[in-house]
Each structure stands twice: as C-alpha cells, then as structure tokens.
Coordinates of C-alpha atoms in Angstrom, one line a residue:
M1 CA 0.0 0.0 0.0
K2 CA 1.4 3.4 -1.0
P3 CA 1.6 5.9 1.8
L4 CA -0.8 8.9 1.5
S5 CA 0.6 12.4 1.7
E6 CA -2.9 13.5 2.8
V7 CA -5.7 11.4 4.2
R8 CA -9.2 12.5 3.1
F9 CA -11.8 11.5 5.7
G10 CA -15.4 10.8 5.4
F11 CA -17.4 10.6 8.7
I12 CA -20.1 8.1 9.2
G13 CA -22.3 9.7 11.9
A14 CA -22.7 13.4 12.6
G15 CA -23.5 13.3 16.3
Q16 CA -21.8 15.1 19.2
I17 CA -18.6 13.0 19.0
A18 CA -18.2 13.8 15.3
Y19 CA -17.8 17.4 16.2
H20 CA -14.8 16.7 18.5
A21 CA -13.3 14.3 16.0
A22 CA -13.7 16.8 13.1
E23 CA -11.7 19.4 15.1
A24 CA -8.9 16.9 15.6
V25 CA -8.8 15.8 12.0
L26 CA -8.8 19.5 10.9
R27 CA -5.8 20.2 13.2
H28 CA -3.7 17.6 11.6
P29 CA -1.5 18.9 8.7
H30 CA -1.9 15.8 6.6
A31 CA -5.6 15.2 7.1
K32 CA -8.7 16.7 5.5
L33 CA -12.4 16.2 6.2
V34 CA -14.2 16.0 2.9
A35 CA -17.5 14.1 3.5
I36 CA -20.2 13.3 6.0
Q37 CA -23.0 10.8 6.2
D38 CA -25.8 10.6 8.7
L39 CA -29.4 9.4 8.5
H40 CA -30.5 12.5 10.4
M41 CA -30.6 15.2 7.7
E42 CA -30.5 18.2 10.1
R43 CA -27.3 16.8 11.8
L44 CA -25.8 16.0 8.4
K45 CA -26.4 19.5 7.0
T46 CA -25.3 21.2 10.2
L47 CA -21.9 19.5 10.2
Q48 CA -21.5 19.9 6.5
K49 CA -22.1 23.6 6.7
K50 CA -19.9 24.1 9.8
H51 CA -16.9 22.7 8.0
S52 CA -17.8 23.6 4.4
L53 CA -17.7 20.0 3.4
E54 CA -17.9 19.2 -0.3
F55 CA -19.9 16.0 0.2
A56 CA -22.9 15.1 2.3
H57 CA -24.2 11.6 1.8
E58 CA -27.6 10.2 2.9
T59 CA -26.3 6.6 2.8
V60 CA -23.2 4.8 3.9
E61 CA -23.0 3.2 0.4
E62 CA -22.8 6.6 -1.2
L63 CA -20.0 7.7 1.1
L64 CA -18.1 4.5 0.6
A65 CA -18.4 4.9 -3.2
N66 CA -16.9 8.4 -3.0
K67 CA -13.4 8.3 -4.6
S68 CA -12.5 11.5 -2.7
V69 CA -12.6 9.5 0.6
D70 CA -9.5 7.6 1.7
A71 CA -10.6 6.8 5.2
V72 CA -13.7 6.8 7.4
Y73 CA -14.2 7.7 10.9
I74 CA -17.1 5.7 12.4
A75 CA -19.0 7.6 15.1
V76 CA -22.3 5.8 15.5
P77 CA -24.0 3.6 18.2
N78 CA -21.7 0.8 19.4
K79 CA -23.6 -2.1 17.9
F80 CA -23.0 -0.7 14.4
H81 CA -19.2 -0.3 14.7
I82 CA -18.1 -3.6 13.4
P83 CA -20.6 -4.1 10.6
L84 CA -19.8 -0.6 9.3
A85 CA -16.0 -1.1 9.7
I86 CA -16.1 -4.3 7.7
Q87 CA -18.3 -2.7 5.0
S88 CA -15.9 0.2 4.9
L89 CA -12.8 -2.0 4.7
K90 CA -14.3 -4.1 1.9
A91 CA -15.0 -0.8 0.1
G92 CA -11.2 -0.1 0.3
K93 CA -11.3 2.6 3.0
H94 CA -9.1 2.8 6.1
V95 CA -11.1 2.9 9.3
I96 CA -11.0 4.7 12.7
L97 CA -13.7 3.5 15.1
E98 CA -15.0 5.1 18.2
K99 CA -14.7 3.0 21.3
P100 CA -15.7 0.4 22.2
F101 CA -14.1 -1.3 19.4
A102 CA -16.6 -4.2 19.2
M103 CA -19.4 -5.9 21.1
N104 CA -17.4 -9.0 21.6
A105 CA -14.0 -10.7 20.8
A106 CA -15.4 -12.6 17.8
E107 CA -16.5 -9.3 16.1
A108 CA -13.2 -7.7 16.8
E109 CA -11.3 -10.7 15.3
K110 CA -13.5 -10.6 12.2
A111 CA -12.7 -6.8 11.7
I112 CA -9.0 -7.3 12.3
A113 CA -8.9 -10.2 9.8
T114 CA -10.8 -8.1 7.2
A115 CA -8.4 -5.2 7.6
K116 CA -5.3 -7.5 7.3
S117 CA -6.8 -9.2 4.2
A118 CA -7.4 -5.8 2.6
G119 CA -4.1 -4.4 3.6
L120 CA -5.8 -1.4 5.2
V121 CA -5.5 0.4 8.6
L122 CA -8.1 -0.3 11.3
N123 CA -7.7 1.8 14.4
V124 CA -9.6 2.6 17.5
G125 CA -10.0 6.2 18.5
M126 CA -8.4 6.2 22.0
N127 CA -8.5 9.9 22.2
Q128 CA -7.1 10.2 25.7
R129 CA -3.9 8.2 25.0
F130 CA -1.8 11.2 24.1
S131 CA -3.2 13.7 26.6
A132 CA -0.6 15.1 29.0
D133 CA -2.2 13.4 32.0
S134 CA -2.2 10.0 30.3
Q135 CA 1.4 10.4 29.2
K136 CA 2.5 11.3 32.7
I137 CA 0.8 8.3 34.2
K138 CA 2.5 6.1 31.5
Q139 CA 5.8 7.6 32.5
L140 CA 5.3 7.0 36.2
V141 CA 4.3 3.4 35.5
E142 CA 7.3 2.8 33.3
E143 CA 9.6 4.2 36.0
G144 CA 8.1 1.9 38.6
V145 CA 7.0 4.9 40.8
L146 CA 3.5 3.4 41.2
G147 CA 4.6 -0.2 41.9
D148 CA 2.9 -3.1 40.3
I149 CA -0.2 -2.0 38.4
Y150 CA -2.8 -4.8 38.4
H151 CA -5.9 -2.8 37.6
A152 CA -6.8 0.6 36.1

C-alpha cells in the first residue's frame, strides 16, 4: 500500500462525538475532512455547513463509493461499529472506530482479519492516549513509581 501524503476523511455519523473528531482531523496537517454521512438530515447538514464539506451523503453506500474519501471515521452507536467497519474495509477505506471497538471478541477478530486481508489500517480512537495526563501516568508506570499495576 502506497503511503498517502494527505488522508481525506469521510465521517459516518454526525452526532456530538463527530464534532470533536472533526476538530482533531482538521488540526492535523496531513488530514482533511471531505465528506459526512448521517441518517438524520439536520445533523448532516449542520456539520456539512460548519466545516464547508464538499460531500454530504444520505447513505453509507454513497459515502463509501466516493473516490475522494480515503478513510472513514465511524461515530455511531456501538452495535454498528463492526458491521460498518467491515463494510468500509471491503470498500477499500481505512477505518477509525470510536470506542468500544466491538461488542465481543469474535466481532473484533473478524474486523481485524478483514483489515489485514485488505491491507488497510483499522484503528480505535483512543482519544485520551496522548493527553498530558495519560502520558504522565504512563511515564510513572514505566519508571516503577506506582509499583505493580494490576488494575486501572
């Protein structure tokens, strides 16, 4: 797979979490938000207008057929994560999922296998991983300051 100099995102879901994710995508120098899909037309149009998005799709199939979309960010209710991730991967799109990743281990394994088979990236949006607080805790754990960590 050839590296992309810019990743063009399409969002599946235009709820509250999509607003936060859109801001993060737009802050990245090599990422661009180009499309949105949601079943709720008012949410769809609101996010499209807020970010001057070129494409607003009524169906997932329309978004996945859009050649201007390299990757999708899936921000929908949890039970739809894996079915949409697999559909997106099969359509040739890289995927970032909101957490939780899957409803069970079997679902997670199926999505991982689909991504590997397609040679695409499948990632879970662990948005707190790189915060200063989380990084400080990681440092303290690695230095042994907190002793043996057995639960967090």
